[in-house]
Short mmCIF file of C-alpha atoms in Angstrom, two decimals:
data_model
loop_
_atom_site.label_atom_id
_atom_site.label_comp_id
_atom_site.label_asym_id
_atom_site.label_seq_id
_atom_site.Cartn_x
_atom_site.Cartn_y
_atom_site.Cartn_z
CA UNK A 5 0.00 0.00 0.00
CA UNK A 6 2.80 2.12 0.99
CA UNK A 7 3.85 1.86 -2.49
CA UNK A 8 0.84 2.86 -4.73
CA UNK A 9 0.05 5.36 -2.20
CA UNK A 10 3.68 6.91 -1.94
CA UNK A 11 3.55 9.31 -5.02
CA UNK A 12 0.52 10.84 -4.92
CA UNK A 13 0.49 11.55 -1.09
CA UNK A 14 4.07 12.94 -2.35
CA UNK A 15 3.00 15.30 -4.65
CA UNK A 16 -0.26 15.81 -2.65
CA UNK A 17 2.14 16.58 0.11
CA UNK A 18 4.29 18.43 -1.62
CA UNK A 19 1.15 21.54 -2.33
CA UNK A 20 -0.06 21.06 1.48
CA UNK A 21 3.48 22.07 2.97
CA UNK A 22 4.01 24.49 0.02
CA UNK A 23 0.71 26.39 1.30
CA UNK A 24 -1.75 25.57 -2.09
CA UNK A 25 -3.98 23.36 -1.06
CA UNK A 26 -4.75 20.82 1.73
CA UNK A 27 -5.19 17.49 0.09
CA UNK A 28 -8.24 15.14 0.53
CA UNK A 29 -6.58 11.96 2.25
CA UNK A 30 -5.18 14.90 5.16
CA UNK A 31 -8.61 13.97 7.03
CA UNK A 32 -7.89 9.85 6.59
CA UNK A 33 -5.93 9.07 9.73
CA UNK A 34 -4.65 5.74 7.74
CA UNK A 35 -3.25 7.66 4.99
CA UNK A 36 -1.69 10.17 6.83
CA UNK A 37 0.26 7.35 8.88
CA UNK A 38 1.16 5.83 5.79
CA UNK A 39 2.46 9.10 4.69
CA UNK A 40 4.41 9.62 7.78
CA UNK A 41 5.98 5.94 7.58
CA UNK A 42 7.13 6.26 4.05
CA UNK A 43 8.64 9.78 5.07
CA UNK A 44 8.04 11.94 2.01
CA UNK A 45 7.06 14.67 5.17
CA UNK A 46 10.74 14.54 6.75
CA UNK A 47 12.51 14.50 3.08
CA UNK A 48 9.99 17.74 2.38
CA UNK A 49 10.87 19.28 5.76
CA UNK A 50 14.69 18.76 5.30
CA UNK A 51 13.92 20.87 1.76
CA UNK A 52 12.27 23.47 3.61
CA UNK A 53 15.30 24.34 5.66
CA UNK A 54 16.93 25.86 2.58
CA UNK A 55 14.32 28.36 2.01
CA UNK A 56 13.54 31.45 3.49
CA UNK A 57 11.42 31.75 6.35
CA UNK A 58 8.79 34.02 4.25
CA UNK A 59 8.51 31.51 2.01
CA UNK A 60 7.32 28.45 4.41
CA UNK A 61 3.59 27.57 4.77
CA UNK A 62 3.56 28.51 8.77
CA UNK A 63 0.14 26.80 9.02
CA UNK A 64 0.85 23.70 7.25
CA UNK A 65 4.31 23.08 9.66
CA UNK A 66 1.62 23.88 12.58
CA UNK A 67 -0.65 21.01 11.46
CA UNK A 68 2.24 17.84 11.72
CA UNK A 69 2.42 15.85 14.16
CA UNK A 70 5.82 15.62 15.47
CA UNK A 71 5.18 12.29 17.17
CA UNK A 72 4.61 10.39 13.90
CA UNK A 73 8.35 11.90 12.86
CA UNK A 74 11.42 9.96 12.79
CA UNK A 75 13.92 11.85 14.89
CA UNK A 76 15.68 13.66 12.01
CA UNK A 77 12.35 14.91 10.77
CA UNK A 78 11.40 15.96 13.99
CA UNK A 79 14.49 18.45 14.75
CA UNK A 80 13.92 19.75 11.14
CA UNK A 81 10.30 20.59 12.48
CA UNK A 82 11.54 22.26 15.55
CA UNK A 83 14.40 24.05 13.61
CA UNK A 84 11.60 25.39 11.25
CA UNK A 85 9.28 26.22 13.77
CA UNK A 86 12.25 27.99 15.58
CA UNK A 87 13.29 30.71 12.75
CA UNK A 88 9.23 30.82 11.96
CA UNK A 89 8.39 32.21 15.80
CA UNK A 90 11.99 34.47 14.73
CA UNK A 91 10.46 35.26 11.36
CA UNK A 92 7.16 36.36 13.18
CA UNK A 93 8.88 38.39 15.92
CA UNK A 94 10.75 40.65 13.06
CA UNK A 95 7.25 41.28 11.80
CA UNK A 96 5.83 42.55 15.21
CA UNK A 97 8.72 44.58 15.93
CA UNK A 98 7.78 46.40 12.51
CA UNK A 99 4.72 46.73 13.52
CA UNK A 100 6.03 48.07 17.10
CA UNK A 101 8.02 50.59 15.45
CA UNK A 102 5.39 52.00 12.87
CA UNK A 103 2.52 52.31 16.15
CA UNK A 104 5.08 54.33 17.75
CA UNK A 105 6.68 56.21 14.97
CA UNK A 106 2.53 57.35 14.54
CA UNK A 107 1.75 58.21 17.74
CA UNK A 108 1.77 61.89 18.46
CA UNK A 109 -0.42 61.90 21.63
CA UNK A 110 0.46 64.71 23.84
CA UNK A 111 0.86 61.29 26.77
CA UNK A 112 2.00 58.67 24.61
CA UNK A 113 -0.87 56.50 24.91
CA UNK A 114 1.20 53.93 22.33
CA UNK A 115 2.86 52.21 25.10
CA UNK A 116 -0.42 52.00 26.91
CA UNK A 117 -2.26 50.79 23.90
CA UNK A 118 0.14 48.43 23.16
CA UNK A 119 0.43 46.46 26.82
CA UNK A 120 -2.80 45.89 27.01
CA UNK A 121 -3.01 43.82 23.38
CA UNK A 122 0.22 42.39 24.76
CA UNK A 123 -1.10 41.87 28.39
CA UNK A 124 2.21 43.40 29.71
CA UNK A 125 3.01 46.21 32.00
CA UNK A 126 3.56 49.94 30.60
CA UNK A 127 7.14 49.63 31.36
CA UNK A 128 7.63 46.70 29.48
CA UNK A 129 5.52 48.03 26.40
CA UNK A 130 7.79 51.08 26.43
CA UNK A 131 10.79 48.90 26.30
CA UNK A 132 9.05 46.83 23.62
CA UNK A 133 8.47 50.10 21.93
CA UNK A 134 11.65 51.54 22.06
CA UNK A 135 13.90 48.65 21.33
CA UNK A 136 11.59 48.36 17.89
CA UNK A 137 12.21 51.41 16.83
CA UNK A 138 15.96 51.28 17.56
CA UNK A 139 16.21 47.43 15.50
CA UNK A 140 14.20 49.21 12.73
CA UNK A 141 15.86 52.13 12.11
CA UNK A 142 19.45 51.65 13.52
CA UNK A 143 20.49 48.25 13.63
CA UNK A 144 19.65 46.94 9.85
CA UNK A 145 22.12 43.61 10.26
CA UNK A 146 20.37 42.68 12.88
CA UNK A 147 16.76 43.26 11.89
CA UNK A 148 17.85 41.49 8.74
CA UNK A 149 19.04 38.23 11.18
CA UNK A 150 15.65 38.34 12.47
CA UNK A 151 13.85 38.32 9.62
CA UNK A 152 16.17 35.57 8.05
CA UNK A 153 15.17 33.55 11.59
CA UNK A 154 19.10 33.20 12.60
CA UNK A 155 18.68 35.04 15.98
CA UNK A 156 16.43 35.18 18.51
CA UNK A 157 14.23 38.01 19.97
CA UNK A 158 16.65 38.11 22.71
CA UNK A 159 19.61 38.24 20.56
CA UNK A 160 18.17 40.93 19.11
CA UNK A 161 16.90 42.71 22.65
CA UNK A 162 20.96 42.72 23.50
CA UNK A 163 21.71 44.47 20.69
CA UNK A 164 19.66 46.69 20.90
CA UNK A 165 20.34 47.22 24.35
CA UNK A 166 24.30 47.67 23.61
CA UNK A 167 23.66 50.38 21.17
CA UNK A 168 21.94 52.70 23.85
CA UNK A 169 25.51 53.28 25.26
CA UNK A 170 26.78 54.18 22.17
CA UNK A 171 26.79 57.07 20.05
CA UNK A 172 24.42 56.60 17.15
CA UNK A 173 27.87 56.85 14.10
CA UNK A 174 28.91 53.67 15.84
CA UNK A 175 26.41 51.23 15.57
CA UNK A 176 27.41 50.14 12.07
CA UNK A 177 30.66 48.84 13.61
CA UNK A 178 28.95 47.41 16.75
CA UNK A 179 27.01 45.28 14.33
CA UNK A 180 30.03 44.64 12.09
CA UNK A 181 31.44 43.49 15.12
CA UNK A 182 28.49 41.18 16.73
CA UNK A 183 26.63 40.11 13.76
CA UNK A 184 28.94 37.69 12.26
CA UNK A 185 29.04 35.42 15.04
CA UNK A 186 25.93 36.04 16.88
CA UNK A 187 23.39 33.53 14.94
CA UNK A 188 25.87 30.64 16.53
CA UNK A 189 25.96 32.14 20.29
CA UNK A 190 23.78 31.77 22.93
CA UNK A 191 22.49 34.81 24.51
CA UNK A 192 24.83 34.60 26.91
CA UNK A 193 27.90 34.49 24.99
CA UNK A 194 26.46 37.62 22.70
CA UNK A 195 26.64 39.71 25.86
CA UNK A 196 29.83 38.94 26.39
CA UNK A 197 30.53 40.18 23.00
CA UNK A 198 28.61 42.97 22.98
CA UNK A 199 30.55 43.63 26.21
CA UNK A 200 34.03 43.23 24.74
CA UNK A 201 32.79 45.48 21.43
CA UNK A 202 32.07 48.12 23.99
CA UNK A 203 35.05 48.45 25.68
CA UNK A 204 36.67 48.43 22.43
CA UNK A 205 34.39 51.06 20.42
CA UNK A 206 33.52 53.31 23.47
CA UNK A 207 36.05 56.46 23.89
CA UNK A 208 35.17 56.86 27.36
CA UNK A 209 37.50 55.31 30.47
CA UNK A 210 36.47 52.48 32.56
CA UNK A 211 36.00 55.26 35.50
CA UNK A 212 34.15 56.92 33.33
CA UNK A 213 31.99 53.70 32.36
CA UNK A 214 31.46 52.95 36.36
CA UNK A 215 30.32 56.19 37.42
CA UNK A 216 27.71 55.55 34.72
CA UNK A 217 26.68 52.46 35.89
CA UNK A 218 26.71 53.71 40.03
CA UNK A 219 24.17 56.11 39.25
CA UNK A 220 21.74 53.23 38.24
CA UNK A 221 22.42 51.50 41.27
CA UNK A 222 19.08 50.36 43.68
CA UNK A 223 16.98 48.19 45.19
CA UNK A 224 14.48 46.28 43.47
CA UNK A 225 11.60 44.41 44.80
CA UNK A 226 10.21 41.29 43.29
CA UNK A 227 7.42 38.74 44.57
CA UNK A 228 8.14 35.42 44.50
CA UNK A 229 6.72 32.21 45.22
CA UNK A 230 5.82 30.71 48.68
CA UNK A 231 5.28 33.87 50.66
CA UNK A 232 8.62 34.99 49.97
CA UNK A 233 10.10 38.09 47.99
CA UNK A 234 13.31 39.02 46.10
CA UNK A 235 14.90 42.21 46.89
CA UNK A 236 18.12 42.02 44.33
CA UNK A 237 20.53 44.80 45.05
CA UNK A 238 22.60 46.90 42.41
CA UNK A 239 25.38 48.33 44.12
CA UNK A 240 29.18 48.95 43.13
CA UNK A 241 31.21 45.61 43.10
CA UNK A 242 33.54 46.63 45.83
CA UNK A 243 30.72 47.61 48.59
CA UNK A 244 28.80 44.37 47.17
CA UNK A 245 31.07 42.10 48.12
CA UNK A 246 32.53 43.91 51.25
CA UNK A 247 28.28 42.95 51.92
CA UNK A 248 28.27 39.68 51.47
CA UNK A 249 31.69 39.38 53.09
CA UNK A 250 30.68 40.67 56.62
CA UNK A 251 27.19 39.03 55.99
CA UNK A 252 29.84 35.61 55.85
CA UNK A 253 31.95 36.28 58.38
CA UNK A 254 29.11 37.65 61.22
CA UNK A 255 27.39 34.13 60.07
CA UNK A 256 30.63 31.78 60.90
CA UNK A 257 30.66 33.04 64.49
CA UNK A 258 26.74 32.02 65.68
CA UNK A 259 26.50 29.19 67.91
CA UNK A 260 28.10 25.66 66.37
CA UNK A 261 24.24 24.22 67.71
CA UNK A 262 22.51 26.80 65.23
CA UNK A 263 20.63 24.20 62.41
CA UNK A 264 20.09 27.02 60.02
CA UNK A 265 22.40 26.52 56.77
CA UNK A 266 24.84 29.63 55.95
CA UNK A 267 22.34 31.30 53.48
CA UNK A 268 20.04 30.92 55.71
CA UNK A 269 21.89 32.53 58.59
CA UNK A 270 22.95 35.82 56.25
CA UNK A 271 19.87 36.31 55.09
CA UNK A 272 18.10 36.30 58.69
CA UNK A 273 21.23 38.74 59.97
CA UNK A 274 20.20 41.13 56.81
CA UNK A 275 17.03 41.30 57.61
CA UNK A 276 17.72 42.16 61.13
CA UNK A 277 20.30 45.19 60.48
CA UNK A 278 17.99 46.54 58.00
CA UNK A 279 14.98 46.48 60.09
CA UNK A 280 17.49 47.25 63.58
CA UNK A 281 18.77 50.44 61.14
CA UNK A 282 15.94 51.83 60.13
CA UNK A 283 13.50 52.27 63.13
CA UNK A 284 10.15 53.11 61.99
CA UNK A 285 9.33 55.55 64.44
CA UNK A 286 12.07 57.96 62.52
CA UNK A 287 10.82 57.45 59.39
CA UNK A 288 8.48 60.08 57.33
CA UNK A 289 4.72 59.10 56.22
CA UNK A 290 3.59 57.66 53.08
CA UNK A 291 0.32 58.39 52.42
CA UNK A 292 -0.45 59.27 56.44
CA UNK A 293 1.09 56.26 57.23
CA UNK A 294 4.41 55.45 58.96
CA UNK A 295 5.90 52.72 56.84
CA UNK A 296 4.05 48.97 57.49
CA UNK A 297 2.99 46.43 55.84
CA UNK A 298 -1.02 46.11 55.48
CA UNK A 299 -2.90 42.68 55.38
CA UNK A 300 -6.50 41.81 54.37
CA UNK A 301 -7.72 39.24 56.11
CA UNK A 302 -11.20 37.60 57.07
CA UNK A 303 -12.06 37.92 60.40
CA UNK A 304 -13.13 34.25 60.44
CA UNK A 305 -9.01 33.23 59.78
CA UNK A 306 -8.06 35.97 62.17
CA UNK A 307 -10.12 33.67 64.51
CA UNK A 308 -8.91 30.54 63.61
CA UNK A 309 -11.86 29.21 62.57
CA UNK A 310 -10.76 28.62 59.16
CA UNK A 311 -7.61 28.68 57.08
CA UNK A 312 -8.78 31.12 53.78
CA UNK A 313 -5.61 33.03 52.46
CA UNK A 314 -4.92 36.44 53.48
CA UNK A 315 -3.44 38.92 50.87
CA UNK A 316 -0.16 41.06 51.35
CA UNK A 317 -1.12 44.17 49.76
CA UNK A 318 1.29 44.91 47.00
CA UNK A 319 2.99 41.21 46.94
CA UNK A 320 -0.25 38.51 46.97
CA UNK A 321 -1.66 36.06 49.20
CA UNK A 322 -0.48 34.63 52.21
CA UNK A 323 -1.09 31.63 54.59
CA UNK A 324 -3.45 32.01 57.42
CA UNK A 325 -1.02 30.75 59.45
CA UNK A 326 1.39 33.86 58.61
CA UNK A 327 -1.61 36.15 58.87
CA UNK A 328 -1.78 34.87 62.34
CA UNK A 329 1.60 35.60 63.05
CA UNK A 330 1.55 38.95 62.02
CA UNK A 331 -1.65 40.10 64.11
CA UNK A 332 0.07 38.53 66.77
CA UNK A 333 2.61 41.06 66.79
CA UNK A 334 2.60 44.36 68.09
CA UNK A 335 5.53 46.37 66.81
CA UNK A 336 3.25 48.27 65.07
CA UNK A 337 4.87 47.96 61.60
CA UNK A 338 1.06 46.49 60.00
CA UNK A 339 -2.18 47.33 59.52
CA UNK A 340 -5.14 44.95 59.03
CA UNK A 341 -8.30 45.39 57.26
CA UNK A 342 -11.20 42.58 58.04
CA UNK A 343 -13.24 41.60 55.54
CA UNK A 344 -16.45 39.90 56.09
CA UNK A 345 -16.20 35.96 55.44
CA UNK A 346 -19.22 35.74 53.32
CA UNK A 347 -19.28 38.79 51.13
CA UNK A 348 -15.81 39.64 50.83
CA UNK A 349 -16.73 43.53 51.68
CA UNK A 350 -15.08 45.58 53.51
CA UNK A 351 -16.88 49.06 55.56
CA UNK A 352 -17.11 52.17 53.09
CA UNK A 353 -17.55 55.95 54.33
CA UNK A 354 -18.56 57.85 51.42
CA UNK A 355 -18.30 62.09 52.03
CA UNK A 356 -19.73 64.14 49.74
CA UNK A 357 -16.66 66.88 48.76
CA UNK A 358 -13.64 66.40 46.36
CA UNK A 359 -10.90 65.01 48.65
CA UNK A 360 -11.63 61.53 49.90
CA UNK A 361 -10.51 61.11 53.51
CA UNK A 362 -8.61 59.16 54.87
CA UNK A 363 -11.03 56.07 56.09
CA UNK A 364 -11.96 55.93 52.34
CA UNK A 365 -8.59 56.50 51.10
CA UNK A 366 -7.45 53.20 52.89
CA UNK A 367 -10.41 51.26 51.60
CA UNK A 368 -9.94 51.77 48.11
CA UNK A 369 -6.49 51.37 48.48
CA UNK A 370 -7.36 48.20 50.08
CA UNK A 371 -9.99 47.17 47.91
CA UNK A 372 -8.15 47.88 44.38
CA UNK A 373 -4.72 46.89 45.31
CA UNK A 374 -2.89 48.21 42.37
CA UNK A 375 -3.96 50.71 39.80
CA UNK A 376 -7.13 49.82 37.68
CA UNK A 377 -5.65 49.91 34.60
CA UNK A 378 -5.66 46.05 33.21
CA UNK A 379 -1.58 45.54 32.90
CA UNK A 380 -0.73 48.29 35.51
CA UNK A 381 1.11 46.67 38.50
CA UNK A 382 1.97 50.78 40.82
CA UNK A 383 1.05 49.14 44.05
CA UNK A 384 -1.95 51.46 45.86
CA UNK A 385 0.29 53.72 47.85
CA UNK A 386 1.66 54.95 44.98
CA UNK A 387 -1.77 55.87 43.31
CA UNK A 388 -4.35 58.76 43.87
CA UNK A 389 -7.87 58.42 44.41
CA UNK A 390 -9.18 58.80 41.24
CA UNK A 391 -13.16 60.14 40.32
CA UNK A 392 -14.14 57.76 37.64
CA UNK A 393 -17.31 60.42 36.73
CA UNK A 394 -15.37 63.44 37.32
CA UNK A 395 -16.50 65.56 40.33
CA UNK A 396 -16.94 68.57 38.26
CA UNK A 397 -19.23 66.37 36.32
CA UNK A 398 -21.42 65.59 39.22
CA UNK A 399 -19.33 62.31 40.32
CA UNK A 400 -19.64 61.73 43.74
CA UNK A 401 -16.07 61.24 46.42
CA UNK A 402 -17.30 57.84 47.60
CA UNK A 403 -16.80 54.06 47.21
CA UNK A 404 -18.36 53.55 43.91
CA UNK A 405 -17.26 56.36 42.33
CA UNK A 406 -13.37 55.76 43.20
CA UNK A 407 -10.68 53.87 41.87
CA UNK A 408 -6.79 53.20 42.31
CA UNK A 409 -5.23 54.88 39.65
CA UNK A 410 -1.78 56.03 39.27
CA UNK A 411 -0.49 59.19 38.06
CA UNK A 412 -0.31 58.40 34.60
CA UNK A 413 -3.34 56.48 34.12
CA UNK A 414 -4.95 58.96 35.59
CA UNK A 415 -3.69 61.25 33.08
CA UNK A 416 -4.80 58.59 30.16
CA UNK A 417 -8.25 59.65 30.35
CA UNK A 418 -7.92 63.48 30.37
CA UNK A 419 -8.54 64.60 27.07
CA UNK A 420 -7.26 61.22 24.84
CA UNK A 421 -10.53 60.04 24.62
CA UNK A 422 -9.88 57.22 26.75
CA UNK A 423 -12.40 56.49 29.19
CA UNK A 424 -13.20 53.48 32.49
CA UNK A 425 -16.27 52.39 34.16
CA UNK A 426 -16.76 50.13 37.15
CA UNK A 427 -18.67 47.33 36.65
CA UNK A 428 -20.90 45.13 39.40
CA UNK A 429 -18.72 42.62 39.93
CA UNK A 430 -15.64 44.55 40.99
CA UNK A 431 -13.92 44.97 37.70
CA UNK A 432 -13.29 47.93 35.57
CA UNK A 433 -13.67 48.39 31.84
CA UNK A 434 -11.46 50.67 30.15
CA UNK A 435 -12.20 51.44 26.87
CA UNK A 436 -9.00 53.29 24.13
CA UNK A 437 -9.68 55.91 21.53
CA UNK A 438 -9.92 53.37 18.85
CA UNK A 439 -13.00 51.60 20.21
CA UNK A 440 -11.12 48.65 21.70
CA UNK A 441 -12.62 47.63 25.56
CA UNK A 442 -10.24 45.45 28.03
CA UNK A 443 -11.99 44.20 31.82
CA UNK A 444 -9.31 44.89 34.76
CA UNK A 445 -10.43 42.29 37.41
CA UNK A 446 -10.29 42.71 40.94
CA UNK A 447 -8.49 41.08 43.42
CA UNK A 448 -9.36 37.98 43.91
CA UNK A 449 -8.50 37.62 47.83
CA UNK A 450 -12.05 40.27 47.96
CA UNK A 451 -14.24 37.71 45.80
CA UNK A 452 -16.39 36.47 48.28
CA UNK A 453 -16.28 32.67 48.54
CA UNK A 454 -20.02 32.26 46.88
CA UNK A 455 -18.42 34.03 43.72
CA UNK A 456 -19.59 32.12 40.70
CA UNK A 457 -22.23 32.22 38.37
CA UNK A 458 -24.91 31.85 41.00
CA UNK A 459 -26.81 34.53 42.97
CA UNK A 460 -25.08 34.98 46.19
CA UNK A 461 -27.32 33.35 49.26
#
């Protein structure tokens, strides 16, 4: 059978992967197994490698089952598939660079427009946004890599990265430099290229090139899983390791008994200088607060009559057990808002005049999280109380009327044409100038537990 089906299903095949047509036996599970046994698909795919990634059907390659390959057919697939996804990333950093070459909004509502079809943060649309138009209209070679599907979107993010430092009459040697080599490098061993061209094609000194990099130095804050957090550090080598070196040192001379490991042990003495340093009582408000952490929690778990999650305002949820903890203690350095264990609601006070006080201020806060804008992460104490009906448009200062919204969010919908509503269930829909809607959600540690498609009881 294999035989007097083999050159038809060949030449059948041969349209299907080509893009013309999808041939009638594609729907006969028998045939296609015979076609896959008497490889014509793997000899077709190894003939695909030699053409350009423009020129491949992209839905065809989609529609083979890479089980039914023998393993040399199967790493052509995934090589194909790899400079395809490469192939399609040079055609959305195109598009990147035309939407904000075009946009001449007084704001720069591009990068906002852009993360929420992305469903990324701002800051990572601008970067988006700005690295296209940098590969598109400085860096040629390396748009042209893309395209050809020899380097990778983060091949190309480096690059583009590396020519920020430089002046602009440079680049075509930074890429003369990088290029050749940098469709058989990891990403990795591009920035160590890209590091070496640097030092070579920059004028300025290497004090020069450090006092650059100290003024970006900080501390950065980053959730991460299990109730813990991140807080990586960019400081100047020498003080970093003089750090970690005392942080080493002060560890070796606990107790032999102690059972914690030595990571362990300089993290816990970190923590305690920091906090020991820094006394809250000394510190200025933020927001009418001195610095704390603040924790929602349901006054059922705060009486340990169940276990629910509590939520860390500005990281995520907790354990109840660690909610329990922290109400235990009375340093002062948190604040707790109940919530009831059947609605999810929390009290509202509702004045009728422009500035919200502060009762309502912390309830929003509480109740929002974050800004309301969909991919917008500026934790609460960072955003205003914002009138979603303006008050000089007869919008009241209260609970239903306000939102979270951060500076320039708040600025999206002045004049752009951009607009929000709240809707029942907690969320807000924000709709652009072009017509395009996207729902913001609310927390979900304030759904109440009943929250589904039913009626509440």
């Amino acid at each position: 059978m294999v035989n007097s089906l083999s050159e038809p299903i060949d030449e059948d095949l041969s349209a299907w992967l080509a893009g013309d047509s999808v041939p009638d036996w594609a729907a006969d599970e028998a045939a296609l197994d015979e076609c896959y046994a008497a490889e014509p698909v793997g000899a077709r795919l190894a003939e695909l490698l030699s053409a350009s990634p423009a020129d491949r059907p992209t839905a065809a390659l989609a529609l083979l089952d890479a089980r039914k390959l023998s393993l040399a057919g199967q790493v052509d697939l995934l090589e194909l598939l790899h400079e395809q996804s490469n192939w399609l990333a040079a055609a959305t950093t195109r598009v990147l660079a035309a939407i904000d070459d075009g946009d001449n909004s007084q704001v720069r509502l591009s990068q906002d427009a852009v993360s929420l079809v992305l469903k990324m943060s701002g800051r990572a649309a601008q970067r988006q946004l700005k690295a296209a138009r940098t590969l598109v209209d400085q860096l040629p070679a390396t748009m042209s890599l893309l395209e050809s599907g020899r380097i990778t979107t983060r091949h190309a993010e480096l690059i583009s990265e590396s020519s920020s430092k430089l002046p602009p009459d440079l680049l075509p040697e930074l890429e003369a430099r990088v290029a050749g080599r940098a469709a058989e490098q990891t990403p990795g061993q591009l920035k160590q290229s890209l590091a070496r061209a640097l030092l070579t094609l920059d004028p300025a000194t290497a004090q020069q090139r450090h006092e650059r990099a100290t003024a970006e130095r900080k501390v950065g804050f980053q959730p991460a899983d299990d109730g813990m957090v991140e807080l990586p550090v960019l400081v100047p080598a020498p003080q970093g390791q003089l750090i970690y070196t005392r942080l080493t040192a002060a560890a070796t001379m606990l107790p032999a008994s102690d059972v914690r490991t030595m990571d362990q042990r300089r993290a816990d003495l970190l923590v305690d200088e920091v906090l020991a340093g820094l006394p809250v009582d000394s510190l200025p408000k933020v927001q009418g607060h001195r610095p704390a952490i603040q924790v929602v929690v349901g006054a059922d778990t705060l009486l340990n009559l169940d276990d629910q999650p509590a939520e860390l305002v500005g990281y995520g949820p907790i354990t109840a057990d660690t909610a329990r903890r922290l109400a235990a203690d009375e340093s002062g350095t948190w604040r707790r808002l109940l919530t009831d264990p059947d609605t999810g609601q929390l009290l509202d006070i509702s004045p009728d005049r422009y500035r919200p006080s502060r009762r309502l201020k912390d309830f929003v806060v509480a109740r929002d999280g974050t800004c309301v804008f969909p991919t917008c992460n500026q934790p609460g104490y960072r955003c205003h109380y914002d009138h979603i009906t303006p008050f000089d448009k007869g919008g009241k200062t209260c609970r239903c009327n306000g939102a979270l919204a951060c500076r320039r969010h708040n600025n999206c919908k002045i004049n752009t044409g951009w607009s929000y509503r709240a809707n029942e269930d907690g969320s807000y829909t924000w709709t652009t100038d072009t017509g395009h809607s996207y729902v913001s959600h609310p927390p979900e540690w304030l759904r109440p537990r009943w929250a589904t498609d039913e009626q509440p009881p």
